[in-house]
Coordinates of C-alpha atoms (C1' of nucleotides) in Angstrom, one line a residue:
Chain A
M1 CA -0.1 0.2 0.0
S2 CA 2.8 2.4 -0.9
L3 CA 0.5 4.8 -2.9
R4 CA -0.7 5.9 0.7
H5 CA 2.5 6.8 2.0
A6 CA 3.8 8.3 -1.4
L7 CA 0.7 10.6 -0.9
L8 CA 1.3 11.3 3.1
G9 CA 5.3 12.1 1.8
L10 CA 3.9 14.5 -0.6
L11 CA 1.6 16.3 1.6
A12 CA 4.3 16.4 4.5
H13 CA 5.6 19.4 2.5
G14 CA 2.4 21.2 2.3
P15 CA -1.4 20.9 1.8
A16 CA -2.2 19.9 -1.8
S17 CA -5.3 18.8 -3.9
G18 CA -5.4 15.5 -5.9
Y19 CA -5.0 17.5 -8.9
D20 CA -1.6 18.7 -7.6
L21 CA -0.7 15.3 -6.3
T22 CA -1.4 13.8 -9.9
R23 CA 0.7 16.3 -11.5
A24 CA 3.6 15.8 -9.0
F25 CA 3.6 11.9 -9.9
D26 CA 4.2 13.0 -13.6
G27 CA 7.5 14.3 -12.2
S28 CA 10.4 12.6 -11.1
I29 CA 9.1 10.7 -8.5
G30 CA 6.7 9.0 -10.7
R31 CA 9.4 8.1 -13.1
Y32 CA 11.9 6.9 -10.6
A33 CA 10.1 5.8 -7.5
W34 CA 6.3 5.2 -8.0
H35 CA 3.5 6.1 -10.3
A36 CA 0.0 6.8 -10.0
G37 CA -3.0 8.0 -12.0
H38 CA -5.7 10.4 -10.8
S39 CA -7.8 7.6 -10.9
R40 CA -6.1 5.9 -8.3
I41 CA -5.3 9.3 -6.2
Y42 CA -8.7 10.2 -5.6
P43 CA -10.4 7.1 -4.3
E44 CA -7.1 6.7 -2.1
L45 CA -7.5 10.3 -0.6
A46 CA -11.1 9.4 0.2
K47 CA -9.9 6.4 2.2
M48 CA -7.2 8.3 4.0
T49 CA -9.7 11.0 5.0
E50 CA -12.1 8.2 6.3
A51 CA -8.9 6.8 8.2
G52 CA -8.1 10.0 9.8
Q53 CA -4.8 10.5 7.9
V54 CA -5.6 13.8 6.0
V55 CA -8.6 16.1 6.2
V56 CA -9.9 18.5 3.6
E57 CA -8.6 22.0 5.1
E58 CA -9.9 24.1 2.5
T59 CA -12.5 23.7 -0.4
G60 CA -11.7 26.4 -3.5
P61 CA -12.9 27.4 -6.7
R62 CA -13.9 24.5 -9.3
G63 CA -14.7 22.4 -6.6
R64 CA -10.9 22.0 -5.5
K65 CA -10.2 20.3 -2.2
T66 CA -6.8 20.9 -0.3
Y67 CA -5.7 18.0 1.8
A68 CA -3.4 18.5 4.8
L69 CA -1.9 15.8 6.9
T70 CA -3.2 15.0 10.4
D71 CA -1.1 13.9 13.2
D72 CA -2.2 10.5 12.5
G73 CA -1.2 10.7 9.2
R74 CA 2.4 12.1 9.7
L75 CA 2.9 9.5 12.3
E76 CA 2.2 6.9 10.0
L77 CA 4.4 8.2 7.4
R78 CA 7.2 8.4 9.8
R79 CA 6.6 4.8 10.8
W80 CA 6.9 3.7 7.4
M81 CA 9.9 5.8 6.8
L82 CA 11.7 4.4 9.8
H83 CA 10.5 0.7 9.7
W84 CA 11.7 -1.1 6.4
P85 CA 10.3 -4.5 5.9
E86 CA 12.6 -7.5 4.8
Q87 CA 11.5 -7.4 1.2
T88 CA 10.1 -4.4 -0.2
T89 CA 8.0 -4.1 -3.6
V90 CA 10.3 -3.5 -6.5
R91 CA 8.8 -3.6 -10.1
D92 CA 11.3 -2.0 -12.8
E93 CA 11.1 -2.9 -16.3
T94 CA 14.3 -1.2 -17.1
V95 CA 16.3 -3.2 -14.3
L96 CA 14.6 -6.2 -16.0
R97 CA 15.8 -5.4 -19.2
M98 CA 19.3 -5.3 -17.6
F99 CA 18.9 -8.6 -15.8
L100 CA 18.1 -10.3 -19.4
V101 CA 20.8 -8.8 -21.5
Q102 CA 22.5 -11.9 -21.6
S103 CA 19.4 -13.5 -23.1
L104 CA 20.1 -11.5 -26.4
E105 CA 22.4 -12.4 -29.4
P106 CA 25.9 -11.0 -28.6
E107 CA 25.2 -8.1 -31.4
D108 CA 22.0 -7.3 -30.0
A109 CA 23.5 -7.0 -26.6
R110 CA 26.0 -5.0 -27.6
R111 CA 23.6 -2.4 -29.5
L112 CA 21.6 -2.5 -26.4
L113 CA 24.2 -1.6 -24.0
E114 CA 25.7 1.2 -26.4
G115 CA 22.0 2.8 -26.6
I116 CA 21.9 2.3 -22.6
A117 CA 25.3 4.2 -22.1
A118 CA 24.2 6.9 -24.7
H119 CA 21.0 7.6 -23.2
C120 CA 22.6 7.8 -19.6
A121 CA 25.3 10.1 -21.1
D122 CA 22.6 12.2 -22.5
R123 CA 20.6 12.5 -19.1
I124 CA 23.6 13.2 -17.2
A125 CA 24.8 16.2 -19.2
E126 CA 21.3 17.5 -18.8
L127 CA 21.0 17.0 -14.9
R128 CA 24.6 18.0 -13.8
P129 CA 24.3 21.4 -14.8
L130 CA 20.7 21.7 -13.2
M131 CA 21.9 20.6 -9.9
D132 CA 25.3 22.8 -10.2
A133 CA 23.1 25.9 -11.0
E134 CA 20.6 25.0 -7.8
D135 CA 23.9 24.4 -5.6
A136 CA 25.0 27.8 -6.6
E137 CA 22.2 29.6 -5.4
H138 CA 21.7 27.6 -2.5
S139 CA 23.3 29.6 0.7
P140 CA 25.1 27.5 3.1
G141 CA 23.1 26.8 6.0
A142 CA 19.8 27.1 4.4
Q143 CA 17.3 24.4 4.2
V144 CA 18.1 21.9 1.3
P145 CA 15.5 22.6 -1.3
F146 CA 13.0 19.8 -1.8
G147 CA 14.2 17.3 -4.4
R148 CA 17.6 18.1 -4.3
L149 CA 18.6 14.6 -2.5
A150 CA 16.3 12.8 -5.1
G151 CA 17.9 14.8 -8.1
E152 CA 21.3 13.8 -6.7
Y153 CA 20.3 10.4 -6.5
G154 CA 19.0 10.4 -10.0
L155 CA 22.2 11.7 -11.2
R156 CA 24.1 9.1 -9.4
Q157 CA 21.9 6.6 -10.8
Y158 CA 22.4 7.3 -14.4
E159 CA 26.1 7.5 -13.5
A160 CA 25.9 4.0 -12.4
V161 CA 24.2 2.8 -15.1
H162 CA 26.8 4.4 -17.4
G163 CA 29.4 2.9 -15.9
W164 CA 27.7 -0.5 -15.8
A165 CA 27.0 -0.4 -19.5
L166 CA 30.6 0.4 -20.3
W167 CA 31.9 -2.4 -17.9
S168 CA 29.4 -4.7 -19.5
L169 CA 30.3 -3.9 -23.2
A170 CA 34.2 -4.4 -22.3
R171 CA 33.2 -7.5 -20.5
L172 CA 31.1 -8.9 -23.6
G173 CA 33.4 -7.7 -26.4
A174 CA 36.2 -10.0 -25.0
T175 CA 34.0 -12.9 -26.1
V176 CA 33.6 -11.5 -29.7
P177 CA 37.0 -9.7 -30.6
G178 CA 37.1 -7.7 -33.7
Chain B
M1 CA 2.8 -7.1 -19.4
S2 CA 6.3 -7.1 -18.4
L3 CA 5.6 -10.5 -16.5
R4 CA 5.4 -12.3 -20.0
H5 CA 8.8 -10.7 -20.9
A6 CA 10.6 -12.0 -17.3
L7 CA 9.1 -15.5 -18.5
L8 CA 10.6 -15.3 -21.8
G9 CA 13.7 -13.9 -20.6
L10 CA 14.3 -16.6 -18.1
L11 CA 13.4 -19.5 -20.7
A12 CA 15.7 -18.0 -23.2
H13 CA 18.6 -19.6 -20.8
G14 CA 17.1 -23.1 -21.2
P15 CA 13.8 -25.0 -20.5
A16 CA 12.3 -24.8 -17.3
S17 CA 9.3 -25.5 -15.3
G18 CA 6.8 -23.2 -13.4
Y19 CA 8.2 -24.1 -10.1
D20 CA 11.8 -23.5 -11.6
L21 CA 10.8 -20.1 -12.5
T22 CA 8.9 -19.3 -9.2
R23 CA 12.5 -20.1 -7.6
A24 CA 14.4 -17.7 -10.1
F25 CA 12.1 -14.6 -9.0
D26 CA 12.8 -15.6 -5.3
G27 CA 16.6 -14.7 -6.3
S28 CA 17.9 -11.3 -7.3
I29 CA 15.7 -10.6 -10.4
G30 CA 12.9 -10.8 -8.1
R31 CA 14.6 -8.5 -5.4
Y32 CA 16.0 -5.7 -8.1
A33 CA 13.7 -6.1 -11.0
W34 CA 10.3 -7.9 -11.1
H35 CA 8.8 -10.5 -8.6
A36 CA 5.8 -12.8 -9.4
G37 CA 4.4 -15.6 -7.2
H38 CA 3.3 -19.0 -8.5
S39 CA -0.2 -18.2 -8.8
R40 CA 0.5 -15.6 -11.4
I41 CA 3.2 -17.7 -13.1
Y42 CA 1.2 -20.7 -13.8
P43 CA -2.0 -18.8 -15.5
E44 CA 0.6 -16.6 -17.7
L45 CA 2.4 -19.6 -18.8
A46 CA -0.6 -21.3 -19.9
K47 CA -1.8 -17.7 -21.9
M48 CA 1.8 -17.7 -23.3
T49 CA 1.3 -21.6 -24.5
E50 CA -2.0 -20.5 -26.0
A51 CA -0.1 -17.6 -27.7
G52 CA 2.5 -19.7 -29.3
Q53 CA 5.4 -18.2 -27.3
V54 CA 6.3 -21.2 -25.3
V55 CA 5.4 -25.2 -25.4
V56 CA 5.6 -28.0 -22.9
E57 CA 8.7 -29.6 -24.1
E58 CA 8.6 -32.5 -21.6
T59 CA 6.1 -34.0 -18.8
G60 CA 8.1 -35.4 -15.9
P61 CA 7.2 -36.9 -12.7
R62 CA 4.9 -35.3 -10.2
G63 CA 3.1 -33.7 -12.9
R64 CA 6.1 -31.4 -14.0
K65 CA 5.8 -29.5 -17.3
T66 CA 9.0 -28.3 -18.7
Y67 CA 8.3 -25.2 -20.7
A68 CA 10.7 -24.3 -23.8
L69 CA 10.8 -21.0 -25.9
T70 CA 9.2 -21.0 -29.4
D71 CA 10.7 -19.1 -32.4
D72 CA 7.7 -16.6 -32.0
G73 CA 8.8 -16.3 -28.1
R74 CA 12.2 -15.4 -28.7
L75 CA 11.1 -13.1 -31.5
E76 CA 8.8 -11.4 -29.0
L77 CA 11.5 -11.1 -26.4
R78 CA 14.1 -9.5 -28.6
R79 CA 11.5 -7.0 -29.8
W80 CA 10.8 -6.0 -26.1
M81 CA 14.4 -5.9 -25.2
L82 CA 15.4 -3.5 -28.1
H83 CA 12.0 -1.5 -28.3
W84 CA 11.9 0.8 -25.2
P85 CA 9.0 2.6 -24.7
E86 CA 8.9 6.2 -23.6
Q87 CA 7.9 5.8 -20.1
T88 CA 8.5 2.4 -18.3
T89 CA 6.8 0.8 -15.5
V90 CA 8.6 1.4 -12.1
R91 CA 7.4 0.7 -8.6
D92 CA 10.1 1.0 -6.0
E93 CA 9.5 1.2 -2.3
T94 CA 12.9 1.9 -1.3
V95 CA 13.6 4.6 -3.9
L96 CA 10.2 6.3 -2.9
R97 CA 11.7 6.4 0.9
M98 CA 14.6 8.4 -0.9
F99 CA 12.4 10.8 -2.3
L100 CA 10.7 11.3 1.0
V101 CA 13.8 11.7 3.1
Q102 CA 13.3 15.5 3.7
S103 CA 9.5 15.0 4.9
L104 CA 11.4 13.6 7.9
E105 CA 12.5 15.9 10.8
P106 CA 16.4 16.4 10.6
E107 CA 17.3 13.9 13.2
D108 CA 15.1 11.3 11.6
A109 CA 16.5 12.0 8.1
R110 CA 20.1 11.7 9.5
R111 CA 19.3 8.2 11.1
L112 CA 17.4 7.0 8.2
L113 CA 20.5 8.0 6.0
E114 CA 23.0 6.4 8.3
G115 CA 21.0 3.0 8.3
I116 CA 20.9 3.1 4.5
A117 CA 24.7 3.7 4.5
A118 CA 25.5 1.1 6.8
H119 CA 23.3 -1.3 4.9
C120 CA 24.5 -0.7 1.7
A121 CA 28.3 -1.0 2.8
D122 CA 27.4 -4.5 4.4
R123 CA 26.2 -5.6 1.1
I124 CA 29.1 -4.3 -0.9
A125 CA 31.2 -6.1 1.6
E126 CA 29.1 -9.2 0.9
L127 CA 28.9 -9.0 -3.1
R128 CA 32.6 -7.9 -3.9
P129 CA 34.1 -10.8 -2.7
L130 CA 31.5 -13.0 -4.6
M131 CA 32.1 -11.1 -8.1
D132 CA 36.0 -11.2 -7.6
A133 CA 35.8 -14.6 -7.0
E134 CA 33.6 -15.5 -10.0
D135 CA 35.9 -13.4 -12.3
A136 CA 38.8 -15.2 -11.1
E137 CA 37.5 -18.4 -12.4
H138 CA 36.2 -17.1 -15.6
S139 CA 38.9 -17.6 -18.4
P140 CA 39.1 -14.6 -20.6
G141 CA 37.1 -15.4 -23.6
A142 CA 34.9 -17.7 -22.4
Q143 CA 31.1 -16.8 -22.1
V144 CA 30.4 -14.5 -19.3
P145 CA 28.4 -16.4 -16.8
F146 CA 24.6 -15.7 -16.5
G147 CA 24.2 -13.3 -13.8
R148 CA 27.3 -11.9 -13.8
L149 CA 26.0 -8.5 -15.7
A150 CA 23.0 -8.4 -13.2
G151 CA 25.5 -9.1 -10.1
E152 CA 27.7 -6.3 -11.2
Y153 CA 24.6 -3.7 -11.7
G154 CA 23.6 -4.7 -8.1
L155 CA 27.0 -4.0 -6.8
R156 CA 27.4 -0.8 -8.9
Q157 CA 23.7 0.2 -7.4
Y158 CA 24.6 -0.1 -3.8
E159 CA 27.9 1.9 -4.2
A160 CA 25.9 4.6 -5.8
V161 CA 23.2 4.7 -2.9
H162 CA 26.2 4.3 -0.4
G163 CA 27.6 7.5 -1.9
W164 CA 24.1 9.4 -2.3
A165 CA 23.6 8.6 1.4
L166 CA 26.8 9.9 2.5
W167 CA 26.3 13.0 0.4
S168 CA 23.0 13.8 1.9
L169 CA 24.2 13.3 5.4
A170 CA 26.9 15.9 4.8
R171 CA 24.1 18.2 2.8
L172 CA 21.8 17.9 5.7
G173 CA 24.4 18.1 8.5
A174 CA 25.3 21.6 7.3
T175 CA 22.0 22.6 8.3
V176 CA 21.9 21.3 11.8
P177 CA 25.7 21.5 13.0
G178 CA 26.9 19.8 16.1
Chain C
dC1 C1' -16.7 34.0 -25.9
dG2 C1' -13.7 30.2 -26.9
dG3 C1' -10.2 27.1 -25.7
dC4 C1' -7.1 25.4 -22.2
dA5 C1' -5.9 24.2 -17.8
dC6 C1' -8.0 23.1 -13.4
dA7 C1' -10.6 19.8 -11.1
dT8 C1' -12.9 15.7 -9.7
dG9 C1' -15.0 11.6 -10.1
dT10 C1' -16.5 6.3 -11.9
dA11 C1' -16.6 2.1 -14.6
dA12 C1' -14.7 -1.9 -16.8
dG13 C1' -11.0 -4.7 -17.5
dT14 C1' -6.1 -6.5 -16.1
dA15 C1' -2.5 -7.5 -13.0
dG16 C1' -0.9 -9.0 -8.8
dT17 C1' -1.3 -10.8 -3.8
dT18 C1' -2.9 -14.1 -0.3
dA19 C1' -5.0 -17.7 0.9
dC20 C1' -7.1 -22.2 -0.1
dA21 C1' -6.5 -26.9 -2.2
dT22 C1' -4.4 -31.0 -3.5
dG23 C1' -1.1 -34.4 -4.7
dA24 C1' 3.7 -37.1 -5.8
dT25 C1' 8.4 -38.4 -4.9
dT26 C1' 12.6 -38.7 -2.5
dG27 C1' 15.7 -39.0 1.2
dG28 C1' 16.5 -40.0 5.7
Chain D
dC1 C1' 6.8 -44.2 6.9
dC2 C1' 6.8 -39.6 7.7
dA3 C1' 8.5 -35.0 6.6
dA4 C1' 10.3 -31.9 3.5
dT5 C1' 10.3 -30.6 -1.1
dC6 C1' 8.4 -30.8 -5.7
dA7 C1' 4.8 -29.3 -8.1
dT8 C1' 0.6 -27.4 -9.8
dG9 C1' -3.3 -25.1 -9.9
dT10 C1' -8.0 -22.0 -8.3
dA11 C1' -10.4 -18.5 -5.6
dA12 C1' -11.1 -14.0 -3.5
dC13 C1' -9.6 -10.1 -2.8
dT14 C1' -6.7 -5.8 -3.6
dA15 C1' -4.3 -2.6 -6.8
dC16 C1' -3.7 -0.5 -11.1
dT17 C1' -4.9 1.1 -15.8
dT18 C1' -7.4 2.8 -19.4
dA19 C1' -11.5 4.6 -20.7
dC20 C1' -15.4 7.2 -19.9
dA21 C1' -17.9 11.3 -18.0
dT22 C1' -18.7 16.0 -16.5
dG23 C1' -18.1 20.6 -15.1
dT24 C1' -15.7 25.3 -13.8
dG25 C1' -12.7 29.4 -13.9
dC26 C1' -9.2 32.2 -15.9
dC27 C1' -6.8 34.2 -19.8
dG28 C1' -6.7 36.3 -24.1

DNA sequence: CGGCACATGTAAGTAGTTACATGATTGG
DNA sequence: CCAATCATGTAACTACTTACATGTGCCG
């Protein structure tokens, strides 16, 4: 039931509507961690309200309902963040492809790995300047901007995959020289 | 429908029964990439048989059915491996927790990050010698053993997360010195 | 005043989890 | 002979996706 915790976590930064939360999932949290569409979010917010973890703090124009965490919600978020189960849910198509690289013919595998390496290099070239710019603005001692840790994680992720793809290419290349 | 492709990928290494495949998902592929239990695997194998992507190659004792890829199955696997959609499915509780670190009180965040760093260090200490041993046995020019690329990926993953946790601690530490 | 972004919901179908159910072989 | 492991399946429930459905306020 991690959708609930994703919502609690997002609401911990401040009140938001179902619409706001839906847009948040279209960003990096949805691309790297957990995705949800509005058709799941609205019913879940209703259940969370029933469970007393969130409340409708404000009703705006166009029927907008702004949800805020309750103490119970914050408590549940903290419990979940600090208490990791043995086995956590993972479902990642990209990692699955990496696991199955060796099921391809060597030429296909090489082409795939080259594609991965190039893709990672592009994303790194895109992300690194963004992070650096954010850090330049950031005065030491001030609060770390939301998303900065996640952004750094994404960047290091790409760097790791990039390094892995190059390593794998070298490793496979040895089997079919020339 | 990635379960299907996970099964096709596993069967690409050789014929296996539903039981074998179930055990495979309890290993690293299930922990890092995609998990499935037997109650999903058996119906999916039945559908794949109907679709002509696998065949029951052999029936053994205790009703064991050994499945093998057909040409169609291998073709579909290759298509899926080489053709990446814009947005791939991701659902990862651990990464979600990383995204939400900043929703915790600074002391909680620090404790969590310290826990992550320690956990990663343990896994790295465990994996590195395994990989090195495998590489020592591996004669240059021979086929790379199955799982070696995935293992390296896992290792680099842990290293990346480890580095990220330390970086984040330093970053957060600046806001609450002492 | 029209188009777009805002805003919320439900319904139908698919995928995945947990629990139920059963039986065969093998090794000690 | 009995316990563990092998081996396959179904049922009930929950979660998720895709499509359907509707209406509002704001900006140009």
